Coordinates of C-alpha atoms in Angstrom, one line a residue:
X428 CA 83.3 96.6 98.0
X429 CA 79.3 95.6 98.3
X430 CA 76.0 97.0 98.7
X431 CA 72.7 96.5 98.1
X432 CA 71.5 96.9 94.4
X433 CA 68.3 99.0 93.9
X434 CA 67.2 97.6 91.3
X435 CA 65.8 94.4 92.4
X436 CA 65.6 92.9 88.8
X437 CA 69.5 92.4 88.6
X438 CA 71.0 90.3 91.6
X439 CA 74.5 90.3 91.9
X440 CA 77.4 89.1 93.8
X441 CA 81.4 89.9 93.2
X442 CA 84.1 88.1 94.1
X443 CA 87.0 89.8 96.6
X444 CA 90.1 88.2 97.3
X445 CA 91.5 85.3 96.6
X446 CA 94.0 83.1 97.7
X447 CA 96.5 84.5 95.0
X448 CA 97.1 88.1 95.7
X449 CA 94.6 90.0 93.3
X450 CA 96.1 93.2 91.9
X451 CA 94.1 95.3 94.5
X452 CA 95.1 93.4 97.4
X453 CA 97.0 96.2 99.0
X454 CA 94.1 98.9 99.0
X455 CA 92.5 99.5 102.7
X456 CA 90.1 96.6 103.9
X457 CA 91.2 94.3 101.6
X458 CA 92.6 92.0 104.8
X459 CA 92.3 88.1 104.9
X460 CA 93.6 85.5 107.5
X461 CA 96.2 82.9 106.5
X462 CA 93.9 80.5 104.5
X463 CA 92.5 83.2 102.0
X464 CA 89.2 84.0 104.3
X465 CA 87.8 87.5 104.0
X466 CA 87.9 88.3 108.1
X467 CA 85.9 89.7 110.3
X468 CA 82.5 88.6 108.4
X469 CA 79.6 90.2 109.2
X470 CA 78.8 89.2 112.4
X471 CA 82.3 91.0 113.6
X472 CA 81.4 92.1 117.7
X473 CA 83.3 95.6 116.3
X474 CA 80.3 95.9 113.6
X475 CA 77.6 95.2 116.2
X476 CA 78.7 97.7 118.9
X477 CA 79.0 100.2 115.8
X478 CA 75.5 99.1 114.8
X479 CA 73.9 99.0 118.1
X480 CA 72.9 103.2 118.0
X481 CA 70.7 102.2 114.4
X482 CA 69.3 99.1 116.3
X483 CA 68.1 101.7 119.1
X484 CA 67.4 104.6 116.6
X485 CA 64.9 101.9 114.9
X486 CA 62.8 101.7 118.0
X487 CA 60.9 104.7 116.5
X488 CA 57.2 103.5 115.1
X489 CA 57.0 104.7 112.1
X490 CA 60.1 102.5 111.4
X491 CA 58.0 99.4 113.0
X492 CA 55.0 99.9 112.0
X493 CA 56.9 98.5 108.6
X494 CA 57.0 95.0 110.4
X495 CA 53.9 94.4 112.3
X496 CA 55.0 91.5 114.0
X497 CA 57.7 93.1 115.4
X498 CA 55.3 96.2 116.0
X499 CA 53.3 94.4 118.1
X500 CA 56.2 92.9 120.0
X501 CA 57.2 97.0 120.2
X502 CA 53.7 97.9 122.0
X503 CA 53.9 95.3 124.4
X504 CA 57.5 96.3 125.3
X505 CA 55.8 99.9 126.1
X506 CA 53.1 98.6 127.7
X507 CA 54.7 95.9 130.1
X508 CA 57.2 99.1 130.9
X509 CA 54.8 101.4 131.9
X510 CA 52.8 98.6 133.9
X511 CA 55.9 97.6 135.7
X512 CA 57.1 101.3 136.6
X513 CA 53.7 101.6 138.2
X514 CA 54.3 98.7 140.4
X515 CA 57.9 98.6 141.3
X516 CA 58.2 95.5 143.3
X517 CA 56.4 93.0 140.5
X518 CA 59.4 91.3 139.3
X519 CA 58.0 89.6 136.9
X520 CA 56.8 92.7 135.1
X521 CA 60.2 93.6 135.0
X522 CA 61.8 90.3 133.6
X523 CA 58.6 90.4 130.9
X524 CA 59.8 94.0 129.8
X525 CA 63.0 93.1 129.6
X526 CA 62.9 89.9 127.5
X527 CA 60.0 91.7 125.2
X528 CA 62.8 94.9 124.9
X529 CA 65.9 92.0 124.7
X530 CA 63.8 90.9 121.3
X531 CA 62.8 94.0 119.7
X532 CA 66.6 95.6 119.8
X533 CA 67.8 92.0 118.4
X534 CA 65.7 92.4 115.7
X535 CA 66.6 95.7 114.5
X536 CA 70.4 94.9 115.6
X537 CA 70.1 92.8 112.6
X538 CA 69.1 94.9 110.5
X539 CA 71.3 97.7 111.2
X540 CA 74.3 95.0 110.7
X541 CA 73.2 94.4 107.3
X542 CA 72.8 98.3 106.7
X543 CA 76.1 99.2 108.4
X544 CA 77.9 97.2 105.9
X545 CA 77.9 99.2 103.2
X546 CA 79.2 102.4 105.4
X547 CA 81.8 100.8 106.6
X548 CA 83.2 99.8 102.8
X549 CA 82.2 103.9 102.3
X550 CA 84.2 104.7 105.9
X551 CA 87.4 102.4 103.8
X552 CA 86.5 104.2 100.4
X553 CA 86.8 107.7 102.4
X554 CA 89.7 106.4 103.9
X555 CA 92.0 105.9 101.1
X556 CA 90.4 109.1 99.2
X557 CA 92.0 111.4 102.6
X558 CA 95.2 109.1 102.8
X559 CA 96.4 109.9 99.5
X560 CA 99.3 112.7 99.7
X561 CA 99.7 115.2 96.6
X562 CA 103.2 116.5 95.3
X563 CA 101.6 120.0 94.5
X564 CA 103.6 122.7 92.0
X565 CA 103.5 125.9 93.8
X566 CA 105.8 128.5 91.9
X567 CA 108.1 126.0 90.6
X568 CA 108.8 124.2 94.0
X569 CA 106.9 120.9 95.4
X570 CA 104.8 120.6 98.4
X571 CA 103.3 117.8 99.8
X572 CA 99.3 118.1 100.8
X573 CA 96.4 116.0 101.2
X574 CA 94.6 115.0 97.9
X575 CA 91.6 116.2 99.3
X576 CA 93.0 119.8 99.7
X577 CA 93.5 119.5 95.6
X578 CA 91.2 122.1 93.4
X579 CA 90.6 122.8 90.0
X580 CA 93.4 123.8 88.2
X581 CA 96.2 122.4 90.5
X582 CA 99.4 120.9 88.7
X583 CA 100.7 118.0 90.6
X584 CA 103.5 115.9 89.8
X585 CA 103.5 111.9 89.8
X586 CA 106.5 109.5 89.6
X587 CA 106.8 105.8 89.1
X588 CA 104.8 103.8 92.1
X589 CA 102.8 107.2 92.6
X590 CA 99.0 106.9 93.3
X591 CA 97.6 109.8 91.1
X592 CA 95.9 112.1 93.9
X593 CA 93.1 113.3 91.8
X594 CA 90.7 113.4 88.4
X595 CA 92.3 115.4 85.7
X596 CA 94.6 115.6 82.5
X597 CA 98.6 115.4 82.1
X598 CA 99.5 118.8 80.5
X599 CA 103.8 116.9 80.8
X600 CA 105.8 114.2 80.2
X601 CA 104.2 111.0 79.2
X602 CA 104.0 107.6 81.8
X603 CA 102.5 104.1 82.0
X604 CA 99.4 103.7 84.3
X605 CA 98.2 100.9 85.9
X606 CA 94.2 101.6 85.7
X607 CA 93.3 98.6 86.5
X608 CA 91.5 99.6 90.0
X609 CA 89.3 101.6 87.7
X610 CA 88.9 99.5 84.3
X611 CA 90.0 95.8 85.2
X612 CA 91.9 95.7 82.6
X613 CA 95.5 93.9 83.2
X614 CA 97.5 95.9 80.6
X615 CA 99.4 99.2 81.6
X616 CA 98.0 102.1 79.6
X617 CA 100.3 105.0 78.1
X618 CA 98.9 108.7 79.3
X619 CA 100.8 111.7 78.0
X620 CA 100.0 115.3 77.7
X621 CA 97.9 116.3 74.4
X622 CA 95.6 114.3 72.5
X623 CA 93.1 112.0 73.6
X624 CA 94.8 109.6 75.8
X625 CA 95.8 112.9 78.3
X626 CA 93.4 111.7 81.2
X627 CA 93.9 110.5 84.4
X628 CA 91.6 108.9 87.3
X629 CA 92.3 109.4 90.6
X630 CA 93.7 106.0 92.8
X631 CA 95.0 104.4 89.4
X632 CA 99.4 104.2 89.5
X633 CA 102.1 105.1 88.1
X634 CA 104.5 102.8 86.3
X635 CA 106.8 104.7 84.9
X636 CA 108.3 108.0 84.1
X637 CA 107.3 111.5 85.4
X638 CA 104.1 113.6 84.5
X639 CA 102.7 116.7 86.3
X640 CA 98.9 116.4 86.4
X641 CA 96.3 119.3 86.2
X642 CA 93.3 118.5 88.2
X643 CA 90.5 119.4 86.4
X644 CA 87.4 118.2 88.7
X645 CA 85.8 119.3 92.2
X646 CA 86.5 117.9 95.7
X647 CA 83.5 115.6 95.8
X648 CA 83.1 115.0 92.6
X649 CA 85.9 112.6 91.8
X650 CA 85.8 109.2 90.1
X651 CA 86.2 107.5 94.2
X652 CA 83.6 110.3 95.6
X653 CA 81.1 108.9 93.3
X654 CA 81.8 105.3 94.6
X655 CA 81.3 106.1 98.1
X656 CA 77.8 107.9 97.2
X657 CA 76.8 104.8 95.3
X658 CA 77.8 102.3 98.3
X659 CA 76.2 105.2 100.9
X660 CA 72.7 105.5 98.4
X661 CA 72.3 101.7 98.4
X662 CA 69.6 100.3 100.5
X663 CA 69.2 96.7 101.9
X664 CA 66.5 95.0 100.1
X665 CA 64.1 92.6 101.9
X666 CA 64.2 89.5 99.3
X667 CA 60.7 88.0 97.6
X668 CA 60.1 85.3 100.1
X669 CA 60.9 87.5 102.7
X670 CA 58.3 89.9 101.9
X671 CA 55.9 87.0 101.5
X672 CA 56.7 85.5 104.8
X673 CA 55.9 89.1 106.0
X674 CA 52.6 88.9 104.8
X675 CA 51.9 85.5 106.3
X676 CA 53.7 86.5 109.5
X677 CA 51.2 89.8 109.6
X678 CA 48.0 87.8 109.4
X679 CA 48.6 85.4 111.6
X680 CA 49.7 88.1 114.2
X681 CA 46.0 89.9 113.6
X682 CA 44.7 86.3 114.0
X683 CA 46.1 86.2 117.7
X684 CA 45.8 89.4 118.7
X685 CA 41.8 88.8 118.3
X686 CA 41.9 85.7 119.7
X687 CA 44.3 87.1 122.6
X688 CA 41.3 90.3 123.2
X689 CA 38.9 87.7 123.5
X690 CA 40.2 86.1 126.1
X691 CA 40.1 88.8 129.2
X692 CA 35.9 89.0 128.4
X693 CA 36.2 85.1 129.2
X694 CA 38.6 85.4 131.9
X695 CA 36.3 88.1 133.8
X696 CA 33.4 86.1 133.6
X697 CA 34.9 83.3 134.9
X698 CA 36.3 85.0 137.8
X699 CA 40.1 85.0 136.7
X700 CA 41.0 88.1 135.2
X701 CA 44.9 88.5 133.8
X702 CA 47.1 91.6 134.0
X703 CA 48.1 93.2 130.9
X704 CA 51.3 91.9 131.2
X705 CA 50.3 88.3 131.3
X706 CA 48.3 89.4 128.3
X707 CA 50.9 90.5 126.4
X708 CA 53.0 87.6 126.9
X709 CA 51.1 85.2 125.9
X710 CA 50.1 87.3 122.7
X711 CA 54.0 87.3 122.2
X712 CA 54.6 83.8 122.8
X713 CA 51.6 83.2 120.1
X714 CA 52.2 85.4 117.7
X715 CA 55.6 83.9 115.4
X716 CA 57.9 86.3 117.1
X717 CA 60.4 84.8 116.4
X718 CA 60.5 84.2 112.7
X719 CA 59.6 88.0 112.4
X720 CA 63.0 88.9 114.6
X721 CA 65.0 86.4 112.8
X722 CA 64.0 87.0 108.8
X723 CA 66.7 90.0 109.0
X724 CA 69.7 87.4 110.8
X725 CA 68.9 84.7 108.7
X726 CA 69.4 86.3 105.2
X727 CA 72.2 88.2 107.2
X728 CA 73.7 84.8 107.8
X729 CA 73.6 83.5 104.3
X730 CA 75.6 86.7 103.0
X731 CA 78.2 86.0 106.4
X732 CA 78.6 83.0 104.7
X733 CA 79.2 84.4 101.1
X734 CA 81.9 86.7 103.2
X735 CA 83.6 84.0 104.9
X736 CA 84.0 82.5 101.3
X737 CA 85.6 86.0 99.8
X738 CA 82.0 86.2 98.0
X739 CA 80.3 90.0 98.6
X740 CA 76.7 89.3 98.4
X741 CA 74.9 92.4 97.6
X742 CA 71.5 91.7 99.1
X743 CA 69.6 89.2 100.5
X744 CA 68.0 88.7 97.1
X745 CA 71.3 87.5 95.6
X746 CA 71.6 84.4 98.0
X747 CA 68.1 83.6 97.4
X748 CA 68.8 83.9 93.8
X749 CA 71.9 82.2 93.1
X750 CA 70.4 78.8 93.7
X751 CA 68.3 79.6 90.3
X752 CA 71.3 81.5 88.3
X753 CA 71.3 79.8 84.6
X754 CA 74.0 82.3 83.2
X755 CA 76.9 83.4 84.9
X756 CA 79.2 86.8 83.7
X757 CA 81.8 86.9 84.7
X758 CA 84.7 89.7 84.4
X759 CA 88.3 88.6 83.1
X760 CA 90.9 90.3 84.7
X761 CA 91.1 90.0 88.4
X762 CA 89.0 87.1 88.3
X763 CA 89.3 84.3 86.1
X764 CA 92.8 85.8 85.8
X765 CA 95.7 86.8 88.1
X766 CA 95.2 90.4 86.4
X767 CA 98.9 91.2 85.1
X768 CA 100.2 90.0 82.3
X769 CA 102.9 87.6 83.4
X770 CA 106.4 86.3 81.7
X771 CA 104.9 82.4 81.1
X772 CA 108.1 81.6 78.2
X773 CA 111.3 82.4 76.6
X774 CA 111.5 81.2 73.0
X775 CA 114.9 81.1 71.3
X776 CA 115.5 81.9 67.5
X777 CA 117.9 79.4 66.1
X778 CA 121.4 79.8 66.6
X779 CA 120.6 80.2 70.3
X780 CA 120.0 78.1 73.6
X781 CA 117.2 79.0 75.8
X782 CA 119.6 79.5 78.7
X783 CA 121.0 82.6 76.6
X784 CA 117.7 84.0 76.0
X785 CA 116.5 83.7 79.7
X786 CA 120.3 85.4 80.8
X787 CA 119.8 88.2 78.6
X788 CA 116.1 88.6 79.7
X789 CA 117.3 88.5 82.9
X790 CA 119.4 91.2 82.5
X791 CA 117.5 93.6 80.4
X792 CA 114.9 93.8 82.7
X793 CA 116.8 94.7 85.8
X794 CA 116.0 97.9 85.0
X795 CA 112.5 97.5 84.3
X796 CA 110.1 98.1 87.9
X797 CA 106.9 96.9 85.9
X798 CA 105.3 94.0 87.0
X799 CA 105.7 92.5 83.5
X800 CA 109.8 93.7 83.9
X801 CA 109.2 91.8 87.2
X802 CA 107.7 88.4 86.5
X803 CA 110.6 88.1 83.8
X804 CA 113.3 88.5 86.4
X805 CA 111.4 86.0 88.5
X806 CA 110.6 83.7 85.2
X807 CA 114.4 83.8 84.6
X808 CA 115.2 82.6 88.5
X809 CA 112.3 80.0 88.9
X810 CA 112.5 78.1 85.3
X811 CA 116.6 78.5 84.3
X812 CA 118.0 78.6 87.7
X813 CA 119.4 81.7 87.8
X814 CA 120.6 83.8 90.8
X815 CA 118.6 87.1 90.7
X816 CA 121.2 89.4 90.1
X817 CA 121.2 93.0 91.2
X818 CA 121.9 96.6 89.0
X819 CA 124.8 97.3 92.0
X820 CA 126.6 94.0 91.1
X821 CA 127.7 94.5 88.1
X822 CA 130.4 97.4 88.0
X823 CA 130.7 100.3 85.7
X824 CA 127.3 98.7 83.8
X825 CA 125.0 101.5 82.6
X826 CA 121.4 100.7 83.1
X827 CA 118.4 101.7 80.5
X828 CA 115.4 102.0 82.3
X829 CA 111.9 101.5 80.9
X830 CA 110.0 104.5 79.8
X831 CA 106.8 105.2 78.0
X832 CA 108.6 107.2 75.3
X833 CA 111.1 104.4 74.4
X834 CA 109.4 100.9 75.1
X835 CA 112.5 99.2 76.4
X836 CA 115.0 98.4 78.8
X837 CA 118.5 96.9 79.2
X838 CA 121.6 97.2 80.0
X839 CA 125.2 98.4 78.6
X840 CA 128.5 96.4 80.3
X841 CA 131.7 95.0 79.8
X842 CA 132.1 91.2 80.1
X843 CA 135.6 89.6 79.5
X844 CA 137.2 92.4 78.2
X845 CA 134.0 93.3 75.6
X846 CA 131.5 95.7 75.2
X847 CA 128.0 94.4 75.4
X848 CA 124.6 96.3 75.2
X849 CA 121.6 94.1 75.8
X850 CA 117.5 95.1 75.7
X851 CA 114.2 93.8 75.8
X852 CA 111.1 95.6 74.8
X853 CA 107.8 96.4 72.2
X854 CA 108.4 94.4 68.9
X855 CA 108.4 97.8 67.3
X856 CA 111.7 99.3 69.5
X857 CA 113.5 96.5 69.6
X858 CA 113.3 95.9 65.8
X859 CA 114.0 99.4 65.6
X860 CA 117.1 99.3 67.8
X861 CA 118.8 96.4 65.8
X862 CA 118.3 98.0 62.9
X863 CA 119.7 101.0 63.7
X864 CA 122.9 99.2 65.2
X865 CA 123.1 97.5 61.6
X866 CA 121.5 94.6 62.5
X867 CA 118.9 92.6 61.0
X868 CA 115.8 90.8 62.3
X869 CA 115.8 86.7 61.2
X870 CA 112.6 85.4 59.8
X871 CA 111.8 82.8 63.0
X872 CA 112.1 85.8 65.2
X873 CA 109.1 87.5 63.2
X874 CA 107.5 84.1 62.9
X875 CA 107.8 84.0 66.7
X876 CA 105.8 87.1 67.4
X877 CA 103.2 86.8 64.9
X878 CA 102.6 83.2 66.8
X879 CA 102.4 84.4 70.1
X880 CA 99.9 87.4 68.7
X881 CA 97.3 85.3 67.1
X882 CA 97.3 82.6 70.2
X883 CA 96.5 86.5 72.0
X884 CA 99.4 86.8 74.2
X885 CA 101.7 90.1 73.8
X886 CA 105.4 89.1 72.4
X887 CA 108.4 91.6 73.8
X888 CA 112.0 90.8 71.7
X889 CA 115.3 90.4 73.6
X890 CA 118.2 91.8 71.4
X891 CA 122.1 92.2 72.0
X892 CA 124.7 94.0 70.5
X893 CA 128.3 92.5 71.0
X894 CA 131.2 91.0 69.0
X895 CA 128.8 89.3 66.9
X896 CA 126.9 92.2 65.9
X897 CA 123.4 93.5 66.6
X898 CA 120.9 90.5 66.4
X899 CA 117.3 89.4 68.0
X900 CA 117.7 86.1 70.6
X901 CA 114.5 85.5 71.0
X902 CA 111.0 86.5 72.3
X903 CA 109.4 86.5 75.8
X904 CA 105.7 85.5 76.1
X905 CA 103.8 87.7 78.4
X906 CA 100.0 86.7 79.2
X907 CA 97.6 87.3 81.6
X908 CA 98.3 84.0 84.1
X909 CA 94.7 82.2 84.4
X910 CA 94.2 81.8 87.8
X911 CA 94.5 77.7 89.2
X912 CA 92.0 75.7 89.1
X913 CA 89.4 77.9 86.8
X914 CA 88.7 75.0 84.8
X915 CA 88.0 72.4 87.5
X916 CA 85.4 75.1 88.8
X917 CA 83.4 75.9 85.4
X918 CA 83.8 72.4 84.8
X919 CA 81.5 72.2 87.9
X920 CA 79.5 74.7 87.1
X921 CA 78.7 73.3 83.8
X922 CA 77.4 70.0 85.8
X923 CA 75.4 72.3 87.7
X924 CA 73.5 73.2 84.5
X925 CA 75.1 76.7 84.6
X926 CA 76.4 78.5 81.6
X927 CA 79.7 80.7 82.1
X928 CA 80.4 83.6 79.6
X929 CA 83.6 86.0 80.1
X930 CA 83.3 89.6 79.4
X931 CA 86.7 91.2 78.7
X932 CA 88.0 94.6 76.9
X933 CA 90.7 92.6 75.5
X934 CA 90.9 91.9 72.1
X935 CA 89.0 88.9 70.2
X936 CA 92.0 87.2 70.0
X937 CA 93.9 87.5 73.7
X938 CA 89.8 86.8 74.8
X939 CA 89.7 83.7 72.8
X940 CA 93.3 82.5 74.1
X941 CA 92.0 83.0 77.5
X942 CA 88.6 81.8 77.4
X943 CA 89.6 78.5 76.1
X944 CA 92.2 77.6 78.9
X945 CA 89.8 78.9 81.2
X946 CA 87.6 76.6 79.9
X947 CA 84.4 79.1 79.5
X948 CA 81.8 78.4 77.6
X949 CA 81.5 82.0 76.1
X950 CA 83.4 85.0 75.6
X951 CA 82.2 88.8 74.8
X952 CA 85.4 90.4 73.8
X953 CA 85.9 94.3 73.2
X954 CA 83.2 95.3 75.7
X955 CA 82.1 98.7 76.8
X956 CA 79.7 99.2 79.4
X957 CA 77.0 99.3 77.1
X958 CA 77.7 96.0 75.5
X959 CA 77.7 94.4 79.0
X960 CA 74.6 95.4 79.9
X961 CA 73.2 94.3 76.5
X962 CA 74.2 91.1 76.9
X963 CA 72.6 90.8 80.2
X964 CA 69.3 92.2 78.8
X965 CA 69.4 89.3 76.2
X966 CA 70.0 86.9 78.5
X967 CA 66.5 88.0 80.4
X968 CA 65.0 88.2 77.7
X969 CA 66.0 84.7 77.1
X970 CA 64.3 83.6 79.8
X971 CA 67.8 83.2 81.8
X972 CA 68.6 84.2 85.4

């Protein structure tokens, strides 16, 4: 998403997709060619028809009057118009209005193009706000309506892989979201009914579970109806040296149009009077025409670049400023990061192979539809070889699926004639499990976690219960993946002279883990909105771009 930031003291740019699929990837819009280029850019034919109507609806003079060049260029276009209707057969009236015309819509073409990019990311906002379907409650049944047809007070029910429909609060059942659209933050978080963790956004997912939903804001007034009247509000801004070159640009044009008035007094005298439309020419030809028509394109064609690039400029200002940027924040999840947390290793305890642990991992998770019950299935197949297996395969098994409430998944089968259970999960549930199947948990197997804690990734324990008893087999590391080649980049960057600070909600300790194999020079970890913007205040004051 991009538009122009009104506050011309705090230039910014985002990145948008990358070559690895960012956890957004799927929303509307979000469309790149093969090689990981945003398409289209802004010089798309599509967006210049659709901007042509602005370009003509700009013709009006109080909008010109704004750029005098281009004014003056506007007022010979009438004038070499009128001129030419009045003598019908004077050709080259015609092909003098026509170029003059031919410049002024270019100009403002331009213009609309960089102002029609922000509705159309509004037009794709709007989009996925009235493609979202709602599983409504009405008298105990379910009906299916658009999310915009949702009011105050409606109960609507959400199930694993759902998109919640609307703003409000679960009043049942308790699920895993994925607000990561919404926060950026890579972890699923748990929302059940009562409490303080009760409340939903609208366009976040479902994980897990079942919970009915009681909307509890207006339509137009929702978390994404407040993002597309931010991206519709913004206005393009004309960058610093534009505005000077503007200046320059007028003053030369009142220098030619007086030297251009004195010349018909000469011409008369000497017996050689020039049309109007000769006049006006030449005043267009003199004047820098085509500097003032182009100041719009060119800055236009730095932020087509930035596009091209997967790099949303948000105004002209932002190009011009990047080449003096100092300090660069930048946000963790999504972007220095793949923004899930990832399977990255299966760690034994002693007494067994690795082989074991990845089989029962394997296994456990089969049941388990979140991505981190995903990347262990595909951990299992990529790094121990084995097949990915299937919940049909394996007759008569019973299958545990995750949930919210529980923390874990697995598996109960026969294998050779023997009863087996297996299940991975929180520290917390699995502990809880062996021990409840008279099992104990071996001291590595604590040592393991508390490891994997403090270097800030998030530890889940793989237990089974068979002929040798209940007993932990070992622990799965799960971190968010940094994305490839972060390092080689703010390695650059740090030639460049540029310093590069992450800003994440994670804790200290998962922030620290990540910011040194990303290789950043600084970290703020724990941030709210408040502390972000703090941090960029002292970095102004400090004299830093």
């Amino acid at each position: 998403m991009t538009t122009d930031t009104k506050k011309p003291e705090e230039p910014r740019s985002m990145s948008t997709a990358t070559p690895t699929r960012a956890p957004h990837q799927d929303l509307p819009g979000a469309h790149t060619d093969g090689g990981g280029r945003v398409g289209g850019g802004l010089f798309d034919p599509k967006q210049l028809l659709k901007s042509f109507p602005d370009a003509v609806r700009k013709l009006d003079p109080r909008v010109m009057v704004k750029s005098p060049v281009m004014f003056v260029v506007l007022v010979g276009s009438v004038v070499t118009t009128v001129l030419a209707v009045k003598d019908p057969g004077d050709w080259f009236g015609w092909a003098i209005a026509g170029w003059l015309w031919l410049t002024t819509i270019f100009a403002n073409l331009a213009e609309a193009v960089a102002e029609g990019r922000g509705k159309a990311q509004a037009d794709t906002l709007r989009k996925a706000k009235t493609d979202t379907v709602a599983r409504r409650l009405n008298g105990g049944t379910e009906e299916s309506v658009p999310g915009t047809e949702l009011r105050i007070g409606d109960l609507v029910v959400c199930e694993a892989g759902d998109v919640i429909p609307g703003d409000g609060d679960v009043v049942e059942g308790v699920a895993s979201v994925d607000e990561s659209a919404i926060t950026g933050e890579s972890a699923p978080v748990i929302r059940e009914s009562g409490g303080d963790r009760s409340a939903v956004t609208g366009g976040t997912k479902v994980l897990s579970d079942r919970i009915v939903i009681k909307i509890t804001t207006k339509p137009g007034e929702t978390f994404i109806d407040r993002m597309i009247n931010l991206v519709e509000g913004a206005a393009r801004q004309k960058t610093p040296n534009e505005i000077a070159l503007n200046i320059l640009l007028a003053s030369l044009t009142i220098v030619f149009l007086l030297a251009v008035v004195t010349l018909q007094p000469f011409a008369v005298y000497a017996g050689a009077e020039q049309s109007m439309i000769v006049l006006a020419a030449l005043l267009v030809c003199l004047i820098p025409t085509t500097i003032g028509a182009l100041l719009s394109a060119i800055g236009i064609a730095g932020m087509d670049r930035l596009v091209q690039r997967n790099v949303l400029a948000m105004s002209g200002r932002a190009v011009e400023a990047a080449g003096d940027v100092s300090t660069l924040l930048l946000d963790k999840t999504g972007t220095i990061t793949l923004g899930n947390r990832q399977a990255a290793e299966f760690v034994p305890v002693r007494g067994t192979t690795a082989a074991e642990l990845a089989d029962a991992a394997q296994l456990s998770s089969l049941a388990d539809e979140t991505p981190e019950g995903r990347s262990i299935v595909v951990l299992a197949k990529e790094k121990y070889g084995l097949r990915e297996r299937h919940q049909g395969e394996l007759v008569g098994a019973e299958w545990i699926a995750f949930t919210a409430q529980t923390r874990m998944s697995g598996v109960d089968l026969v294998e050779n004639g023997s009863a087996r259970k297996v299940r991975k999960g929180a520290t917390g549930s699995v502990v809880a499990w062996v021990t409840e199947n008279g099992g104990t948990v071996s001291e590595d197997a604590q040592e393991l976690t508390g490891a994997i804690s403090q270097a800030g990734g998030t530890p889940l324990l793989v237990a089974a219960m068979d002929d040798k008893g209940a007993r932990v087999l070992g622990v799965i590391h799960l971190k968010d993946v940094v994305k490839e080649g972060m390092r080689e980049r703010f390695d650059e960057l740090r030639r460049m002279g540029i310093k590069t600070v992450m800003i994440t909600g994670d804790n200290p300790l998962t922030a620290k883990a990540i910011a040194d194999e990303a290789g950043v020079d600084d970290f703020l970890a724990e941030a709210t909105p408040e502390d972000k913007m703090a941090l960029i205040k002292r970095e102004q004051a400090g004299g830093k771009l």
